[in-house]
CSV table of C-alpha atoms and ligand atoms in Angstrom, one decimal:
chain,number,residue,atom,x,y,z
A,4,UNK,CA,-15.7,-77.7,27.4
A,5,UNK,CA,-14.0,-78.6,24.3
A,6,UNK,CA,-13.2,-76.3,21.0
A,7,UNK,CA,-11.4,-77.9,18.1
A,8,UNK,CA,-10.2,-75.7,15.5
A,9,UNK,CA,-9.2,-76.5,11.7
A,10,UNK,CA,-5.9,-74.8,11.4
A,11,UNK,CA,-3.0,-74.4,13.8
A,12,UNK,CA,-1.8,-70.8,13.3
A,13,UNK,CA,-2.5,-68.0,15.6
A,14,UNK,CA,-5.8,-67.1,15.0
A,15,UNK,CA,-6.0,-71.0,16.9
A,16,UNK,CA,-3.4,-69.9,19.5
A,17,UNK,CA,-5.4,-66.4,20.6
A,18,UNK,CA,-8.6,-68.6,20.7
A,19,UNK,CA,-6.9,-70.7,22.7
A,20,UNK,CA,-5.7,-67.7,25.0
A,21,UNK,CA,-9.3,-66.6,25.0
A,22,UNK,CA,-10.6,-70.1,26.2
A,23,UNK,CA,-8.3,-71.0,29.3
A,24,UNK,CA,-10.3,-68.6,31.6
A,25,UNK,CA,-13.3,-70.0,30.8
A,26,UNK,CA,-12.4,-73.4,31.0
A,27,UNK,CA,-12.8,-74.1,27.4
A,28,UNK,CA,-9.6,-76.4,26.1
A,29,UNK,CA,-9.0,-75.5,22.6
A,30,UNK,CA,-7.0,-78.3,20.4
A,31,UNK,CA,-5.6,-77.5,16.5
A,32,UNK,CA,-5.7,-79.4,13.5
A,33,UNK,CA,-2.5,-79.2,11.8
A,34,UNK,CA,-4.5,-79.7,8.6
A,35,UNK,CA,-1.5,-80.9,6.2
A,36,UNK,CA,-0.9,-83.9,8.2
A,37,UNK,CA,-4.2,-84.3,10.1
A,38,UNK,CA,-2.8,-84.3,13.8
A,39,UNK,CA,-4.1,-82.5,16.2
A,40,UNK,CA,-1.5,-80.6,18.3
A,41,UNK,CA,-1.4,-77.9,20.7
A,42,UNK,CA,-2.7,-74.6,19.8
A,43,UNK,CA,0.6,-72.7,20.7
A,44,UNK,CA,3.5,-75.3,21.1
A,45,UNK,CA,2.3,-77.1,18.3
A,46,UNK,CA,3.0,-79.9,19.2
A,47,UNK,CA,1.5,-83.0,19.0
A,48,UNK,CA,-1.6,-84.0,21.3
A,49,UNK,CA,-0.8,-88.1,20.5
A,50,UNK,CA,-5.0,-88.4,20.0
A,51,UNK,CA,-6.2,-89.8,16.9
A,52,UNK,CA,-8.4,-87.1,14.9
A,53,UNK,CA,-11.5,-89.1,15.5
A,54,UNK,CA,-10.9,-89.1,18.9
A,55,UNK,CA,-11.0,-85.7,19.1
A,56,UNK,CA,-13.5,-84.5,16.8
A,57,UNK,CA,-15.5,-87.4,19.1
A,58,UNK,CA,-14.7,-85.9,22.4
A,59,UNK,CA,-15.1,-81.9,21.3
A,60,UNK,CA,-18.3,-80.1,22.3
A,61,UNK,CA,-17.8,-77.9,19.4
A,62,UNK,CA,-15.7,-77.8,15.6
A,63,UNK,CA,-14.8,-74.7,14.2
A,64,UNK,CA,-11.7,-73.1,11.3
A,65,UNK,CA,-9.9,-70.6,12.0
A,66,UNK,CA,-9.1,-70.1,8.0
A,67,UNK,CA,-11.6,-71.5,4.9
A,68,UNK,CA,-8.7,-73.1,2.8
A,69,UNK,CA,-10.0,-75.9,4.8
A,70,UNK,CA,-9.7,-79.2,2.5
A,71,UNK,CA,-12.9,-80.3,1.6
A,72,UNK,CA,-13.4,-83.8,3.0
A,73,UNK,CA,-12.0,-82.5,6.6
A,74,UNK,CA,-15.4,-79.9,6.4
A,75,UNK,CA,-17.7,-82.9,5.5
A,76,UNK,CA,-15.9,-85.3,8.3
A,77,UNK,CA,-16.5,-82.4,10.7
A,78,UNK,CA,-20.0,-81.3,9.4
A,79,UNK,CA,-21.0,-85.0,9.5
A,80,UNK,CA,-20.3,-84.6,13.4
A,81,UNK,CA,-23.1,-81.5,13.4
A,82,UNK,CA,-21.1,-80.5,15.7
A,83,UNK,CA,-19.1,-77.8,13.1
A,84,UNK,CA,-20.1,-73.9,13.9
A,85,UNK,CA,-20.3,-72.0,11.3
A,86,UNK,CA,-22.1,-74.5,9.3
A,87,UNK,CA,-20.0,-75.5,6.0
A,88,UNK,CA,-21.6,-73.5,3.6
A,89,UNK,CA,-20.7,-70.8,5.2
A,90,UNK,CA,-16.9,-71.8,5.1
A,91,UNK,CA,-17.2,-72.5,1.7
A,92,UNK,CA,-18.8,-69.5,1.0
A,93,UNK,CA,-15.3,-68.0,2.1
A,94,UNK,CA,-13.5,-70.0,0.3
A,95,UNK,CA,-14.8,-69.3,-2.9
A,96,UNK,CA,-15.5,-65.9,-4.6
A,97,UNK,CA,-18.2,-67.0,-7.4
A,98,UNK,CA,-20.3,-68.5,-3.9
A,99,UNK,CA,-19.4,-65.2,-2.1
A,100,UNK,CA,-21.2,-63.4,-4.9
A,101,UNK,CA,-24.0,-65.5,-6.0
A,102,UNK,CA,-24.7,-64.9,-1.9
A,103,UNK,CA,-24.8,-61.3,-2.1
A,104,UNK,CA,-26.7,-61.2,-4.7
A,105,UNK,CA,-29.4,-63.7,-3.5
A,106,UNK,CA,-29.4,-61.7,-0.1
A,107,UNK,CA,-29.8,-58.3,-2.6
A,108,UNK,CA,-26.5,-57.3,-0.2
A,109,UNK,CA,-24.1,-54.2,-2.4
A,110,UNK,CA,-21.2,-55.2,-3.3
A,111,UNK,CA,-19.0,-54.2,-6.1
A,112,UNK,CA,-19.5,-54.6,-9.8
A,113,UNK,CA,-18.5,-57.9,-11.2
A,114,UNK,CA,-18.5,-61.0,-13.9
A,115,UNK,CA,-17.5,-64.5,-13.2
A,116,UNK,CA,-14.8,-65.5,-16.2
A,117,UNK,CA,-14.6,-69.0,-17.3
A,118,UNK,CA,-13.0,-68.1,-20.5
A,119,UNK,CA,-10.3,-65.9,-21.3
A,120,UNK,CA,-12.3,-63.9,-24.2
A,121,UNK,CA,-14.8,-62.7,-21.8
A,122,UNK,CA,-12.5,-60.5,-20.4
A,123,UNK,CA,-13.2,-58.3,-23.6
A,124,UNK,CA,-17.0,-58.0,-22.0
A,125,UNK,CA,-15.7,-57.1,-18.9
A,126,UNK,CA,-13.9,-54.3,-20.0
A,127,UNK,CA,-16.7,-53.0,-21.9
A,128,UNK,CA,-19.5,-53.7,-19.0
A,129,UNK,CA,-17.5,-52.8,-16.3
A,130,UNK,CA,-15.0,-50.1,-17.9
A,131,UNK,CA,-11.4,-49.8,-18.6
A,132,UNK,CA,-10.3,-50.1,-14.4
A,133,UNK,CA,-10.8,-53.7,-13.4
A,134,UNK,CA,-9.4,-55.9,-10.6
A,135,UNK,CA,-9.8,-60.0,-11.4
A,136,UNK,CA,-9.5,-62.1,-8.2
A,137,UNK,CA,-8.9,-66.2,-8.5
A,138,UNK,CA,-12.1,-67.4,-6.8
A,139,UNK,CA,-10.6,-69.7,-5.0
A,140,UNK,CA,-7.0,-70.3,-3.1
A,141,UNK,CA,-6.3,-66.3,-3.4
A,142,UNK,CA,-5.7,-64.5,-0.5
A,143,UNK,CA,-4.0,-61.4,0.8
A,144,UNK,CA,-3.7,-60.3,-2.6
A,145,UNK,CA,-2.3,-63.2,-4.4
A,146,UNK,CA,-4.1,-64.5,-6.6
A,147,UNK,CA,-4.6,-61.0,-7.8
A,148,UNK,CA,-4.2,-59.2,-11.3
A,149,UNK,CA,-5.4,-55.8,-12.2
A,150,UNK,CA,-5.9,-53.9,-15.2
A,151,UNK,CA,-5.9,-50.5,-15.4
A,152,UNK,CA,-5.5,-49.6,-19.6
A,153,UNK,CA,-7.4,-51.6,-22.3
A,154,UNK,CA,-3.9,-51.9,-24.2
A,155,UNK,CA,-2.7,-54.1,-21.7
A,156,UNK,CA,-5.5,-56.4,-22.4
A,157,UNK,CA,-3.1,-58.7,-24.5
A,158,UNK,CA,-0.2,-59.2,-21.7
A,159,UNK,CA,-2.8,-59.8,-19.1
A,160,UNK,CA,-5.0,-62.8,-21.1
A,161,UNK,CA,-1.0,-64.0,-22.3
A,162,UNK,CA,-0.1,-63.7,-18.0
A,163,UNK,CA,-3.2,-65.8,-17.6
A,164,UNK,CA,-3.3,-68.2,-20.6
A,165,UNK,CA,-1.7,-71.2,-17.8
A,166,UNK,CA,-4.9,-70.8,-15.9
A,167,UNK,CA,-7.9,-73.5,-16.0
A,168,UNK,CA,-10.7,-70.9,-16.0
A,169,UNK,CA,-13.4,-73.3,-16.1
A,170,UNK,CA,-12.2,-75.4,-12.9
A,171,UNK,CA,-10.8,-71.8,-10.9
A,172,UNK,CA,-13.4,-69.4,-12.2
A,173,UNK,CA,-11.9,-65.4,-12.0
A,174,UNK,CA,-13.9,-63.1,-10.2
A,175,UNK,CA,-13.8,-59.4,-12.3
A,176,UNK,CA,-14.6,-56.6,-10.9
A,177,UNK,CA,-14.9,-52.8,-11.8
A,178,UNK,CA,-12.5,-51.2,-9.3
A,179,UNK,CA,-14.2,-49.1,-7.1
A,180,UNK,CA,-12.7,-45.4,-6.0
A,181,UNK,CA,-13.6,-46.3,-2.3
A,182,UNK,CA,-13.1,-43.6,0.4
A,183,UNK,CA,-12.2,-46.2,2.7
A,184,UNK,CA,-11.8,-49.8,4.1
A,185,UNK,CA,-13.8,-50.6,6.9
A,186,UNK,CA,-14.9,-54.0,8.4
A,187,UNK,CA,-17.4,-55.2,10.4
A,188,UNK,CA,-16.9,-57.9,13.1
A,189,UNK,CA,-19.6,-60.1,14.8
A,190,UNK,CA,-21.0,-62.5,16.2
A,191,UNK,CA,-24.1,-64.8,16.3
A,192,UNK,CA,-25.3,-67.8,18.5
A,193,UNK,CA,-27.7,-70.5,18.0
A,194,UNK,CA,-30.6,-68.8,19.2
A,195,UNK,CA,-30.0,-66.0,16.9
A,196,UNK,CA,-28.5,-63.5,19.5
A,197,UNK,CA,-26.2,-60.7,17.4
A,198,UNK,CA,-23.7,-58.7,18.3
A,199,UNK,CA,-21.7,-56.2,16.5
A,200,UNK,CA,-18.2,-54.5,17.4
A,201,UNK,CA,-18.4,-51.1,16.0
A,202,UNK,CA,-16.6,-50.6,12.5
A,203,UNK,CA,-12.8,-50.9,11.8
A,204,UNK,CA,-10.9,-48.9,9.0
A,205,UNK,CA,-8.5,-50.6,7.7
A,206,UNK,CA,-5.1,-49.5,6.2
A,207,UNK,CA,-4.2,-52.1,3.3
A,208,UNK,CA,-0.5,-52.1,1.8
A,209,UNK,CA,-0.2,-54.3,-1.7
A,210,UNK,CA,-2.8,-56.6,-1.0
A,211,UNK,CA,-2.4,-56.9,2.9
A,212,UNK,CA,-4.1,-55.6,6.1
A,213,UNK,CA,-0.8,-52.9,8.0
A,214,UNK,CA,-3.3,-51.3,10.4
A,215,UNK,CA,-6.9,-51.1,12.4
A,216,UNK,CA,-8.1,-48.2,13.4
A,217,UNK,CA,-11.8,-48.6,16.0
A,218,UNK,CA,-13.5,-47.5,16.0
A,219,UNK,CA,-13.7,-46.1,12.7
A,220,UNK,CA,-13.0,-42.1,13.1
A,221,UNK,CA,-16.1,-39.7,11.4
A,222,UNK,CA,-19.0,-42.7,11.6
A,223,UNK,CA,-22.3,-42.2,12.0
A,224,UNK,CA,-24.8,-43.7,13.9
A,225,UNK,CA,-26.5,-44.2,10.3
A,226,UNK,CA,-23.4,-45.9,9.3
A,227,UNK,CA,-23.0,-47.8,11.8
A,228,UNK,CA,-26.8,-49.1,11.2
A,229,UNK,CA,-26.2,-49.9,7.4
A,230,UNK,CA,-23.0,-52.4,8.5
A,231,UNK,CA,-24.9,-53.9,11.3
A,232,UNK,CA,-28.1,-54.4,9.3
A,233,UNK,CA,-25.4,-56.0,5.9
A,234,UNK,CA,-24.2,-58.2,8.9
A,235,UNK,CA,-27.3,-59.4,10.0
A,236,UNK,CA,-29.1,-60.0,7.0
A,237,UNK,CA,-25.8,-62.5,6.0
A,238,UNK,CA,-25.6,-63.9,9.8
A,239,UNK,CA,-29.5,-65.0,9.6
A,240,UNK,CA,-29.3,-65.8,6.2
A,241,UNK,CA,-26.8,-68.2,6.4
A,242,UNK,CA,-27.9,-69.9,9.4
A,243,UNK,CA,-24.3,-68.7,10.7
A,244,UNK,CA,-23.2,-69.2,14.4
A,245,UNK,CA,-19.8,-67.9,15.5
A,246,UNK,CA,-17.9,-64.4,14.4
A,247,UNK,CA,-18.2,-63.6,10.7
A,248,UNK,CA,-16.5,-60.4,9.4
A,249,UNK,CA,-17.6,-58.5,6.5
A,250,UNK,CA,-14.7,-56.5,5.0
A,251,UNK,CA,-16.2,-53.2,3.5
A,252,UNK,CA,-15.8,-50.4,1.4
A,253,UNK,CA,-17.0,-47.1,2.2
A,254,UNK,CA,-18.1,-44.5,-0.8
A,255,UNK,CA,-19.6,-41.6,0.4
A,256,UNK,CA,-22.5,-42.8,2.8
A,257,UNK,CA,-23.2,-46.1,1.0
A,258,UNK,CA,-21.5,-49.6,1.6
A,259,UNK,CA,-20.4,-52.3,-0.6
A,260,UNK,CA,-19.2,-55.6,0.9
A,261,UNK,CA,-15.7,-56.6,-0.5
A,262,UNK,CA,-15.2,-60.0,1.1
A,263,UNK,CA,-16.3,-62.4,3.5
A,264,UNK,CA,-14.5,-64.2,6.1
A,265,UNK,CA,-16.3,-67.4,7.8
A,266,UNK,CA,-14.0,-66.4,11.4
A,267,UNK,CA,-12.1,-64.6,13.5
A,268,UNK,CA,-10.3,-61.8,11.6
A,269,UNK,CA,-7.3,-59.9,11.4
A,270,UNK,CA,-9.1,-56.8,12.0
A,271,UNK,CA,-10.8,-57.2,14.3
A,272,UNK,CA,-7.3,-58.2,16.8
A,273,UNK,CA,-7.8,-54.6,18.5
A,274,UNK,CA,-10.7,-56.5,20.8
A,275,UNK,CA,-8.1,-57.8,22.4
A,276,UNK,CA,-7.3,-55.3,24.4
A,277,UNK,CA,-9.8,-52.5,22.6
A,278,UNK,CA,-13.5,-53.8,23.5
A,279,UNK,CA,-15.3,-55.6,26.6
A,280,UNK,CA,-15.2,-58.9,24.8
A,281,UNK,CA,-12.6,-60.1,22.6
A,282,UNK,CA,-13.5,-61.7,19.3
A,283,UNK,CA,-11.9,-64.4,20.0
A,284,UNK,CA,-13.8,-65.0,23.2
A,285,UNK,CA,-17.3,-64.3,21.9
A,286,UNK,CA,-16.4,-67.1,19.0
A,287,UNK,CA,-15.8,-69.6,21.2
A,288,UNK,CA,-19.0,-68.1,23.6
A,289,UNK,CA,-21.1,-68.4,20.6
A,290,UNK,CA,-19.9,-71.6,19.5
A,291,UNK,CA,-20.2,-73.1,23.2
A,292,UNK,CA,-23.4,-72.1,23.5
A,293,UNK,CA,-23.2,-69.5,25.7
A,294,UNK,CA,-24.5,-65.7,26.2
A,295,UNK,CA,-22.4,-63.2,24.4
A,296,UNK,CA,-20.2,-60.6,25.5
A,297,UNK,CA,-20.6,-57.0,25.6
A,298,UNK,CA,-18.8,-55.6,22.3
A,299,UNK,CA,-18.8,-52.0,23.4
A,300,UNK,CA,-15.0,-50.3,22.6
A,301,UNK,CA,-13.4,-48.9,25.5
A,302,UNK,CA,-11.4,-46.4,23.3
A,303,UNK,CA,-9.9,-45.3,20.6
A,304,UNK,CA,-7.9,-48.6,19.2
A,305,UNK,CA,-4.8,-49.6,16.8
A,306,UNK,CA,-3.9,-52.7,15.5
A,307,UNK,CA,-0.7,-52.5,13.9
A,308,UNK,CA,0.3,-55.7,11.9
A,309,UNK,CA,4.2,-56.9,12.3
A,310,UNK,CA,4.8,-58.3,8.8
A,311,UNK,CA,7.9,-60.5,7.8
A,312,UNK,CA,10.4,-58.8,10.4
A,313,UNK,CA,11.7,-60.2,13.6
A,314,UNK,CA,13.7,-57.8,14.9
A,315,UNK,CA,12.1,-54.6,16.2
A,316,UNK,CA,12.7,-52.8,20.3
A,317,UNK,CA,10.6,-55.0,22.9
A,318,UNK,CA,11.0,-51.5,24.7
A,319,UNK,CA,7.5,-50.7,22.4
A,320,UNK,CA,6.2,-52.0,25.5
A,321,UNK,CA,6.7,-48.7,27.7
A,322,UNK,CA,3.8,-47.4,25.5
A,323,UNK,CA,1.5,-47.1,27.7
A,324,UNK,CA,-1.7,-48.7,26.8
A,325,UNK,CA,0.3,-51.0,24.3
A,326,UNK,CA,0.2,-54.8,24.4
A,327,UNK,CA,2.5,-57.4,21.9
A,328,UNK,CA,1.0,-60.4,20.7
A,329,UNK,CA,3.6,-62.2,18.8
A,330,UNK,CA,2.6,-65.3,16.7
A,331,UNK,CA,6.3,-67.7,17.4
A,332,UNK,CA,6.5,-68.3,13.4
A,333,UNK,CA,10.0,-68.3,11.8
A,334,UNK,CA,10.5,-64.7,9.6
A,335,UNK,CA,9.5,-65.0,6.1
A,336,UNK,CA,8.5,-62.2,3.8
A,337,UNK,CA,5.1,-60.4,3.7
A,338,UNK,CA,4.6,-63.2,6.6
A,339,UNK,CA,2.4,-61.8,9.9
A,340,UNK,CA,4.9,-62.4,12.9
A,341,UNK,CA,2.7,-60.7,15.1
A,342,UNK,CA,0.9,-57.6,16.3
A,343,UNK,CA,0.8,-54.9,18.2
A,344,UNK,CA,-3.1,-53.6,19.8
A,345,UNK,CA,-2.3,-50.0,21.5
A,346,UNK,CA,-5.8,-49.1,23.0
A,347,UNK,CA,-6.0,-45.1,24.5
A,348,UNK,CA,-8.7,-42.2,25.5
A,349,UNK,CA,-9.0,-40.2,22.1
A,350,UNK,CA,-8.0,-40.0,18.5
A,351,UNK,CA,-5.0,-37.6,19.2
A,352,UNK,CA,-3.7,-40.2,22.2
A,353,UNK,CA,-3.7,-43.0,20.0
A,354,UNK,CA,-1.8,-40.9,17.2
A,355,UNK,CA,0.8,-39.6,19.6
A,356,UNK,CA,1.4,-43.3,20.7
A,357,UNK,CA,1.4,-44.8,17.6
A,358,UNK,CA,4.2,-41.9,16.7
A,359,UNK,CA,5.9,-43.0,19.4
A,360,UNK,CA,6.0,-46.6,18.4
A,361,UNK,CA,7.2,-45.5,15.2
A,362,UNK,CA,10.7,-45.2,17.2
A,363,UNK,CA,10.7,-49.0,17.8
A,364,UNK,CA,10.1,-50.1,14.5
A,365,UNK,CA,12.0,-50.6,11.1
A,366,UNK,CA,9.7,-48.6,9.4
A,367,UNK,CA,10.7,-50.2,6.1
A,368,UNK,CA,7.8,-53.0,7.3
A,369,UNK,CA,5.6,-50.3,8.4
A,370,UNK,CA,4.8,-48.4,5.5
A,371,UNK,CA,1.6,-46.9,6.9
A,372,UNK,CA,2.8,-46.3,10.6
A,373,UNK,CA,3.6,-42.4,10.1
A,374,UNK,CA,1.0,-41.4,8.1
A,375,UNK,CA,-1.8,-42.8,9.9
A,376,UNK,CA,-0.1,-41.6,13.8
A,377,UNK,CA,-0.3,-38.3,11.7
A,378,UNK,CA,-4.0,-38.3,10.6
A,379,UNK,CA,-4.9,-39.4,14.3
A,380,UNK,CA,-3.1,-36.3,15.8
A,381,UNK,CA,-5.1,-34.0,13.6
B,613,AMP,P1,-9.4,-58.7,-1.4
B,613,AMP,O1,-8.5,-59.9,-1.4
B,613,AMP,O2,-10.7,-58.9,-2.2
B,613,AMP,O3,-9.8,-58.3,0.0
B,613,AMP,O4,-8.6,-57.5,-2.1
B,613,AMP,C1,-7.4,-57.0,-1.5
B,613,AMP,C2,-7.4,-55.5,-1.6
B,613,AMP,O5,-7.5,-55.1,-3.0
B,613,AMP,C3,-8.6,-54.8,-0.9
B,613,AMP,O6,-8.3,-54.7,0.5
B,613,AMP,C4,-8.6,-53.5,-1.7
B,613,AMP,O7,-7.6,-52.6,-1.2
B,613,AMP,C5,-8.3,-53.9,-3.1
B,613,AMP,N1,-9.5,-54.2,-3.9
B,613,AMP,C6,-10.1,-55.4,-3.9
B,613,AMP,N2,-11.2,-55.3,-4.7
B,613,AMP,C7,-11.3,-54.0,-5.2
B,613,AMP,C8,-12.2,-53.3,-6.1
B,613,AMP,N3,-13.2,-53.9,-6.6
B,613,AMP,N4,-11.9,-52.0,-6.3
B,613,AMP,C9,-10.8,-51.4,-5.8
B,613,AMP,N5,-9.9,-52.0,-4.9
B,613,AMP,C10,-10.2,-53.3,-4.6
């Protein structure tokens, strides 16, 4: 069987790694110059795009910044999993939330802006604390601007005035005093099959994901419901086939979904090594057609990002329990290199471990290293 994948970084490289042992090949699409190379060397295949789209049992992205006419090309082929309006549901924010709202799915607070003086409504519908998101093209926290006085109303529409609201639409949003970022991960097939990996909390640092903890510590099986139910009220509802993860925010016993992401996700790397089935392998199951894989956790996991650093102690590696996964990009900052998954028997295991892979690590790129190996020993 064949996978082809719209993007060529490593989320297309660990599906790759996931397919060899079950005989699925999985070609990239290097989508800024339309070849299709190898999912790891990166290098080119010498096969025409056609040719492969033609030949693949199965198209799928590994990101939604997809450009447009590739997703019609592909969806053209039916053979595109998930379905394009679920990519470009991901790839825009005013979609994203005219979604929720149709499926009556929480989420936070918000106004769409196409005009620079509506921001004066938003302040007074949605208070003085607001976060505005480009809806399209933003990711990782660029694209990001937040406002936390109403003086500062002026600088922020002046920071803004180079913007054409009316083709890039901001997304607003009252900014929520979440107890916590979780996400959801799973998965869906053609015949409507669901699976769900229990919840991740995730550890954010300006804008971008520094570490997974999964499962989530103190979550209830009503919890754990309520994010199952959120994920398949969206997987049904969008016809979706393939892993979807819904990124979450957690206030008191109620969730509000932040974001969606039409694929594989950052946080949900722990599987690797963390769960029966990998996420990577129960996307290309699911996209191949085939019965999905058990998503049970077999422990208490850690997904620690490596962002724009190179040079750390391979000797992280006589952590027991502790597996590298490093992406072969050149350093760059606030760039993912790689990650660490570091998968153990209990809460204060994986804290003493991650403590202990504090001492291979310039902690200057880890900013959230200590405190969560802390938390976990108790
Ligand atoms: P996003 O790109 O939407 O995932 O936002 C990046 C990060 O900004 C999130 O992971 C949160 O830490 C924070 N954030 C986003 N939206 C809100 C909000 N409405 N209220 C508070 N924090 C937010």
């Amino acid at each position: 069987m064949r996978v082809v994948v719209y993007g060529a970084g490593q989320l297309a490289q660990m599906m790759y790694l996931a397919g060899s042992p079950l005989g699925i090949d999985v070609q990239a699409v290097d989508v800024n110059s339309d070849t299709v190379v190898h999912p790891v060397s990166k290098t080119s295949l010498d096969i025409p795009l056609e040719q492969a789209l033609d030949e693949a049992d199965a198209l799928t992205v590994e990101f939604e910044h997809v450009p447009e006419r590739l997703l019609e090309e592909a969806a053209r082929t039916t053979k595109l999993m998930p379905n394009i309006d679920s990519i470009l549901v991901g790839a825009d924010r005013v979609r994203e939330k005219k979604l929720l709202e149709s499926m009556s799915v929480a989420n936070c607070e918000h106004k769409i802006v196409t005009h620079l003086e509506q921001l004066d409504d938003c302040v007074s519908v949605l208070g003085n604390r607001l976060i505005l998101k480009a809806s399209r093209d933003g990711y990782d926290g660029y694209g990001q601007w937040r406002l936390t006085d109403p003086v500062d109303l002026p600088a922020l529409k002046k920071a803004l005035s180079g913007l054409d609201l009316e083709a890039v639409p901001l997304v607003v949003e009252k900014m929520v005093a979440f107890d916590r970022e979780l996400s959801l991960i799973g998965v869906r097939n053609a015949k409507g099959e669901v699976r769900t990996y229990p919840l991740a909390e995730n550890l954010h640092h300006q804008g971008q994901l520094h570490v997974s903890v999964a499962p989530a510590t103190h979550v209830d099986e009503a919890l754990q419901a309520q994010a199952h139910d959120i994920f398949v009220k969206l997987a049904e509802g969008m016809n979706y086939v393939g892993v979807l993860a819904v990124e979450l925010f957690q206030v008191g016993d109620k969730l509000l979904v932040n974001e969606l992401a039409p694929r594989v996700h950052n946080s949900g790397h722990w599987t690797q090594s963390g769960a029966v089935t990998s996420q990577f392998e129960n996307h290309l199951r699911a996209v191949c057609g085939l019965p999905l894989g058990d998503t049970t956790a077999i422990g208490p996991s850690a997904m620690v990002n490596i962002i724009g650093c190179n040079s750390f102690s391979r000797e992280l590696l006589s952590i027991d329990g502790s597996h590298l996964h490093w992406y072969g990009k050149s350093v760059r900052e606030k760039r993912k290199m790689g990650h660490i998954n570091v998968t153990t028997n209990s809460y204060p295991e994986l804290g003493e471990k991650l403590m202990a892979l504090s001492n291979f690590l310039p902690l200057e790129y880890f900013p959230k290293l200590i405190e969560e190996a802390t938390r976990l020993k108790g």
